[in-house]
Coordinates of C-alpha atoms in Angstrom, one line a residue:
M1 CA -11.0 20.9 48.2
P2 CA -11.4 21.8 44.5
N3 CA -14.9 22.9 43.4
E4 CA -16.7 22.3 40.1
S5 CA -15.5 25.6 38.7
D6 CA -11.8 24.6 39.3
H7 CA -12.5 21.3 37.6
T8 CA -14.0 23.0 34.6
T9 CA -11.0 25.3 34.3
M10 CA -8.6 22.4 34.5
T11 CA -10.6 20.5 31.8
D12 CA -10.6 23.5 29.5
A13 CA -6.9 24.0 30.0
A14 CA -6.2 20.4 29.2
L15 CA -8.3 20.6 26.0
Q16 CA -6.5 23.7 25.0
R17 CA -3.1 22.0 25.5
R18 CA -4.4 19.1 23.4
R19 CA -5.6 21.4 20.6
F20 CA -2.3 23.2 20.6
T21 CA -0.3 19.9 20.5
G22 CA -2.5 18.6 17.7
A23 CA -2.3 21.9 15.7
A24 CA 1.5 22.1 16.1
T25 CA 1.9 18.5 15.0
Q26 CA -0.3 19.1 12.0
L27 CA 1.8 22.1 11.0
G28 CA 4.9 19.9 11.4
T29 CA 3.4 17.3 9.1
E30 CA 2.7 20.0 6.5
V31 CA 6.4 21.0 6.7
S32 CA 7.4 17.4 6.5
I33 CA 5.3 16.6 3.4
N34 CA 6.5 19.7 1.5
F35 CA 10.1 19.2 2.5
G36 CA 9.8 15.7 1.2
S37 CA 8.3 17.0 -2.1
S38 CA 11.2 19.4 -2.5
L39 CA 13.6 16.5 -2.1
A40 CA 11.6 14.6 -4.7
G41 CA 12.1 17.7 -7.0
L42 CA 15.9 17.2 -6.6
V43 CA 15.9 13.5 -7.4
I44 CA 13.2 13.2 -10.1
P45 CA 15.5 14.5 -12.9
V46 CA 17.9 11.8 -11.9
V47 CA 15.7 8.7 -11.6
G48 CA 12.3 9.7 -12.8
S49 CA 8.9 10.1 -11.1
F50 CA 7.9 6.4 -11.2
V51 CA 11.0 5.3 -9.3
V52 CA 10.5 8.1 -6.7
V53 CA 6.8 7.3 -6.1
A54 CA 7.5 3.5 -6.0
V55 CA 10.2 4.0 -3.3
R56 CA 7.8 6.3 -1.4
Q57 CA 5.1 3.7 -1.5
L58 CA 7.6 1.0 -0.5
V59 CA 8.7 3.0 2.6
M60 CA 5.0 3.6 3.5
L61 CA 4.3 -0.1 3.1
V62 CA 7.2 -1.1 5.4
A63 CA 5.8 1.3 8.0
V64 CA 2.2 0.0 8.0
L65 CA 2.5 -3.7 7.0
P66 CA 3.6 -5.0 10.4
F67 CA 0.2 -3.8 11.8
Y68 CA -1.8 -5.6 9.1
R69 CA -3.1 -9.1 10.0
P70 CA -5.6 -10.1 7.3
K71 CA -8.0 -13.1 7.7
R72 CA -8.6 -15.1 4.6
A73 CA -12.4 -14.9 5.1
E74 CA -12.1 -11.1 5.0
L75 CA -10.3 -10.9 1.7
T76 CA -13.4 -10.3 -0.4
W77 CA -14.0 -7.9 -3.3
S78 CA -17.1 -6.4 -1.7
R79 CA -15.1 -5.5 1.4
L80 CA -11.8 -4.5 -0.1
W81 CA -12.8 -2.6 -3.3
P82 CA -12.7 0.8 -1.7
A83 CA -9.1 0.2 -0.5
I84 CA -8.1 -1.2 -3.9
A85 CA -9.6 1.9 -5.6
L86 CA -7.7 4.1 -3.1
G87 CA -4.4 2.3 -4.2
V88 CA -5.1 3.2 -7.8
V89 CA -5.8 6.8 -6.9
L90 CA -2.7 7.0 -4.8
A91 CA -0.5 5.9 -7.7
V92 CA -2.1 8.3 -10.2
M93 CA -2.1 11.2 -7.7
N94 CA 1.5 10.9 -6.7
V95 CA 3.0 10.3 -10.1
S96 CA 1.0 13.2 -11.7
F97 CA 1.9 15.5 -8.8
Y98 CA 5.7 14.7 -9.0
E99 CA 5.7 15.1 -12.8
A100 CA 3.9 18.4 -12.3
V101 CA 6.6 19.5 -9.8
H102 CA 9.2 18.5 -12.4
L103 CA 7.6 20.6 -15.1
L104 CA 6.1 23.5 -13.2
G105 CA 8.0 23.8 -9.9
L106 CA 6.9 22.8 -6.4
G107 CA 5.1 26.1 -5.5
I108 CA 2.9 26.2 -8.6
A109 CA 2.2 22.5 -8.7
A110 CA 1.2 22.4 -5.0
T111 CA -1.1 25.4 -5.4
I112 CA -3.0 24.0 -8.4
E113 CA -3.2 20.6 -6.7
F114 CA -4.9 22.2 -3.7
L115 CA -8.0 22.9 -5.8
G116 CA -8.9 19.2 -5.2
P117 CA -9.5 19.4 -1.5
L118 CA -10.9 22.9 -1.8
A119 CA -13.5 21.6 -4.2
I120 CA -14.5 18.9 -1.7
A121 CA -14.8 21.5 1.0
L122 CA -17.1 23.7 -1.1
A123 CA -19.0 21.1 -3.0
T124 CA -22.0 20.9 -0.7
S125 CA -22.1 24.5 0.4
R126 CA -24.9 26.9 -0.4
R127 CA -23.4 30.0 1.2
W128 CA -22.6 33.0 -1.0
L129 CA -19.3 33.5 0.7
D130 CA -18.2 30.0 -0.3
G131 CA -19.1 30.8 -3.9
V132 CA -16.9 34.0 -3.7
C133 CA -14.1 32.0 -2.2
A134 CA -14.3 29.4 -5.0
L135 CA -14.2 32.2 -7.7
A136 CA -11.3 33.8 -5.9
A137 CA -9.4 30.5 -5.8
G138 CA -10.0 30.0 -9.5
F139 CA -8.9 33.5 -10.3
G140 CA -5.7 32.9 -8.3
V141 CA -4.9 29.8 -10.3
V142 CA -5.6 31.7 -13.6
L143 CA -3.1 34.3 -12.4
L144 CA -0.6 31.6 -11.5
I145 CA -0.6 30.0 -14.9
G146 CA -1.4 33.1 -17.1
P147 CA 0.8 35.8 -18.7
G148 CA 3.3 37.4 -16.4
S149 CA 3.2 34.4 -14.0
S150 CA 6.7 33.1 -14.7
D151 CA 10.1 34.0 -16.0
A152 CA 9.7 31.3 -18.6
A153 CA 8.0 32.2 -21.9
A154 CA 5.0 30.1 -21.0
I155 CA 3.8 27.7 -18.4
D156 CA 4.1 24.1 -19.6
P157 CA 0.5 23.0 -20.5
W158 CA 1.3 19.3 -19.8
G159 CA 2.5 20.3 -16.4
V160 CA -0.8 22.1 -15.7
A161 CA -2.8 19.1 -16.9
L162 CA -0.8 16.9 -14.6
A163 CA -1.3 19.3 -11.6
L164 CA -5.1 19.3 -12.3
T165 CA -5.0 15.5 -12.5
A166 CA -3.3 15.5 -9.1
A167 CA -6.0 17.9 -7.8
A168 CA -8.9 15.6 -9.1
T169 CA -7.3 12.5 -7.7
W170 CA -6.6 14.2 -4.3
A171 CA -10.4 14.9 -4.1
L172 CA -11.1 11.2 -4.9
Y173 CA -8.5 10.3 -2.3
I174 CA -10.4 12.2 0.4
L175 CA -13.7 10.6 -0.5
L176 CA -12.2 7.1 -0.7
T177 CA -10.3 7.5 2.5
R178 CA -13.5 8.3 4.3
R179 CA -15.1 5.2 2.9
V180 CA -12.1 3.1 3.8
A181 CA -12.0 4.5 7.3
V182 CA -15.6 3.5 7.9
G183 CA -15.4 0.0 6.3
L184 CA -12.0 -1.2 7.4
P185 CA -10.5 -1.1 10.9
G186 CA -7.1 0.4 11.9
L187 CA -4.5 0.6 9.1
E188 CA -5.9 -2.2 7.1
G189 CA -7.3 0.0 4.3
L190 CA -4.1 2.1 4.1
T191 CA -2.1 -1.1 3.9
V192 CA -4.1 -2.6 1.1
A193 CA -4.0 0.7 -0.8
S194 CA -0.3 0.8 -0.4
I195 CA 0.1 -2.7 -1.7
V196 CA -2.1 -2.0 -4.8
S197 CA -0.3 1.3 -5.5
L198 CA 3.2 -0.3 -5.3
A199 CA 2.1 -3.2 -7.5
L200 CA 0.9 -0.7 -10.2
L201 CA 4.1 1.3 -10.0
V202 CA 6.7 -1.4 -9.9
P203 CA 6.5 -2.3 -13.7
F204 CA 6.9 1.4 -14.7
A205 CA 9.7 1.9 -12.1
I206 CA 11.6 -1.2 -13.5
A207 CA 11.1 0.0 -17.1
T208 CA 12.6 3.4 -16.3
F209 CA 15.2 2.2 -13.8
D210 CA 18.8 3.2 -14.6
A211 CA 21.3 1.6 -12.2
S212 CA 24.1 4.0 -13.3
A213 CA 22.1 7.0 -11.9
F214 CA 22.1 5.6 -8.4
D215 CA 24.6 6.4 -5.6
W216 CA 24.2 6.7 -1.9
G217 CA 23.2 10.3 -2.2
V218 CA 20.3 9.4 -4.4
V219 CA 19.3 6.5 -2.2
L220 CA 19.2 8.8 0.9
L221 CA 17.1 11.3 -1.0
L222 CA 14.6 8.6 -2.0
L223 CA 14.4 7.3 1.6
G224 CA 13.9 10.9 2.8
V225 CA 11.0 11.4 0.4
G226 CA 9.4 8.2 1.6
V227 CA 9.8 9.0 5.3
L228 CA 8.9 12.7 5.1
S229 CA 6.1 12.6 2.6
S230 CA 4.4 9.3 3.6
A231 CA 5.5 7.3 6.6
L232 CA 5.7 10.2 9.1
P233 CA 2.6 12.3 8.2
Y234 CA 0.3 9.3 7.7
S235 CA 1.4 7.8 11.0
L236 CA 0.6 11.1 12.8
D237 CA -2.8 11.8 11.2
T238 CA -4.7 9.7 13.8
F239 CA -2.8 11.4 16.7
I240 CA -3.7 14.8 15.2
L241 CA -7.3 14.3 14.4
R242 CA -7.9 13.1 18.0
R243 CA -6.8 16.5 19.2
I244 CA -8.2 19.0 16.7
T245 CA -11.4 19.4 14.7
P246 CA -11.4 18.4 11.0
R247 CA -12.1 22.1 10.3
L248 CA -8.9 23.2 12.0
Y249 CA -7.0 20.4 10.3
A250 CA -8.3 21.7 6.9
I251 CA -7.4 25.3 7.8
I252 CA -3.8 24.3 8.6
T253 CA -3.7 22.3 5.4
S254 CA -4.7 25.3 3.4
F255 CA -1.3 26.8 4.1
G256 CA 0.3 23.9 2.3
P257 CA 0.9 25.8 -1.0
V258 CA 2.7 28.6 0.9
I259 CA 5.0 26.1 2.7
A260 CA 5.6 24.3 -0.7
A261 CA 6.6 27.6 -2.3
I262 CA 9.0 28.3 0.6
F263 CA 10.7 24.9 0.2
G264 CA 10.7 25.4 -3.6
W265 CA 12.6 28.6 -3.1
L266 CA 15.0 27.1 -0.4
V267 CA 15.7 23.7 -1.8
L268 CA 15.0 23.9 -5.5
S269 CA 16.1 27.5 -6.0
E270 CA 12.7 28.4 -7.6
T271 CA 11.9 32.0 -8.1
F272 CA 8.5 33.6 -8.1
T273 CA 7.2 36.8 -9.7
L274 CA 5.1 39.2 -7.8
V275 CA 2.1 37.9 -9.7
E276 CA 2.8 34.3 -8.6
V277 CA 3.2 35.3 -5.0
V278 CA -0.1 37.2 -5.1
A279 CA -1.8 34.2 -6.8
I280 CA -0.6 31.7 -4.2
A281 CA -1.7 34.1 -1.4
I282 CA -5.2 34.4 -3.1
V283 CA -5.7 30.6 -3.3
C284 CA -4.6 30.1 0.3
G285 CA -6.6 33.0 1.6
A286 CA -9.7 31.8 -0.3
A287 CA -9.4 28.3 1.1
G288 CA -8.7 29.5 4.7
T289 CA -11.6 31.9 4.6
A290 CA -14.1 29.3 3.3
I291 CA -13.1 26.7 5.8
A292 CA -12.6 29.0 8.8
T293 CA -16.1 30.5 8.4
Q294 CA -17.9 27.1 8.3
R295 CA -20.1 26.4 11.3
D296 CA -19.2 23.3 13.4
R297 CA -22.0 20.9 14.2
P298 CA -22.9 21.2 17.9
K299 CA -21.4 18.3 19.8
S300 CA -23.4 16.2 22.1
D301 CA -22.4 15.7 25.7
L302 CA -21.2 12.2 24.8
E303 CA -19.0 13.5 22.1
Q304 CA -17.5 16.2 24.4
T305 CA -16.8 13.5 27.1
A306 CA -15.2 11.2 24.5
E307 CA -13.0 14.1 23.2
G308 CA -11.8 14.8 26.7
M309 CA -10.9 11.2 27.3
A310 CA -9.2 10.5 24.0

């Protein structure tokens, strides 16, 4: 008959399997998102950023809308404004990022954009190590966009501005997503945000639409961007966060710029100088160090039981 020690060992083994499954899935979503972004880099010169982002949001909406069953009494401004604001932020974030990818390349744009979530992670910290990590990340970005960072004569300043806009809106996205998750159940907030984002993007997509640029190859690339960068990773986030801590989630996310650079090299034929490689490594290393050294809040017995049952 199994004793209490055997039961504890089995429980720990089950939790470890859950964490491994969650971490592996999170790494897979990072690969998916950045592969989708590399496909976007292929198709943006053909159809433009507005069309790419509009199709991406359309695919996302198709994925989540079947689960949204609104009640008329719940369609109030006071209840929905965070989701509406999230939709605006989504539109600005994705358009600015894809334009930055077009002007700077995927590896550089993704590294600069990562300053947004890193700033959120460090904003409330009072540790000297986090201050050092923030300075290191800033130094890495200066290296990335400074002299010697590219084969080109100079980094496009408009592309840098767009990447910084994407970083700022990513930070807002994180804050609004937390608010939406608390105030709206299930996928309701994400669905409302997707509707708002698509409504904002459609007029610009129509204005820049060129039917002669479309063929089946372009259509498949656009669908690939939507599935890989939105529908698949968003649908897996809940599964992942039930299995790993937010800190581990953030640590894995900190490797995003490296994965982006790899896909920029493989898919978009981007090349990186030694300075750029070092700069990307510095930003990722600073983010990973800052997040990995944070102390988790001790969990109550109730939280540990719930984690085991989820």
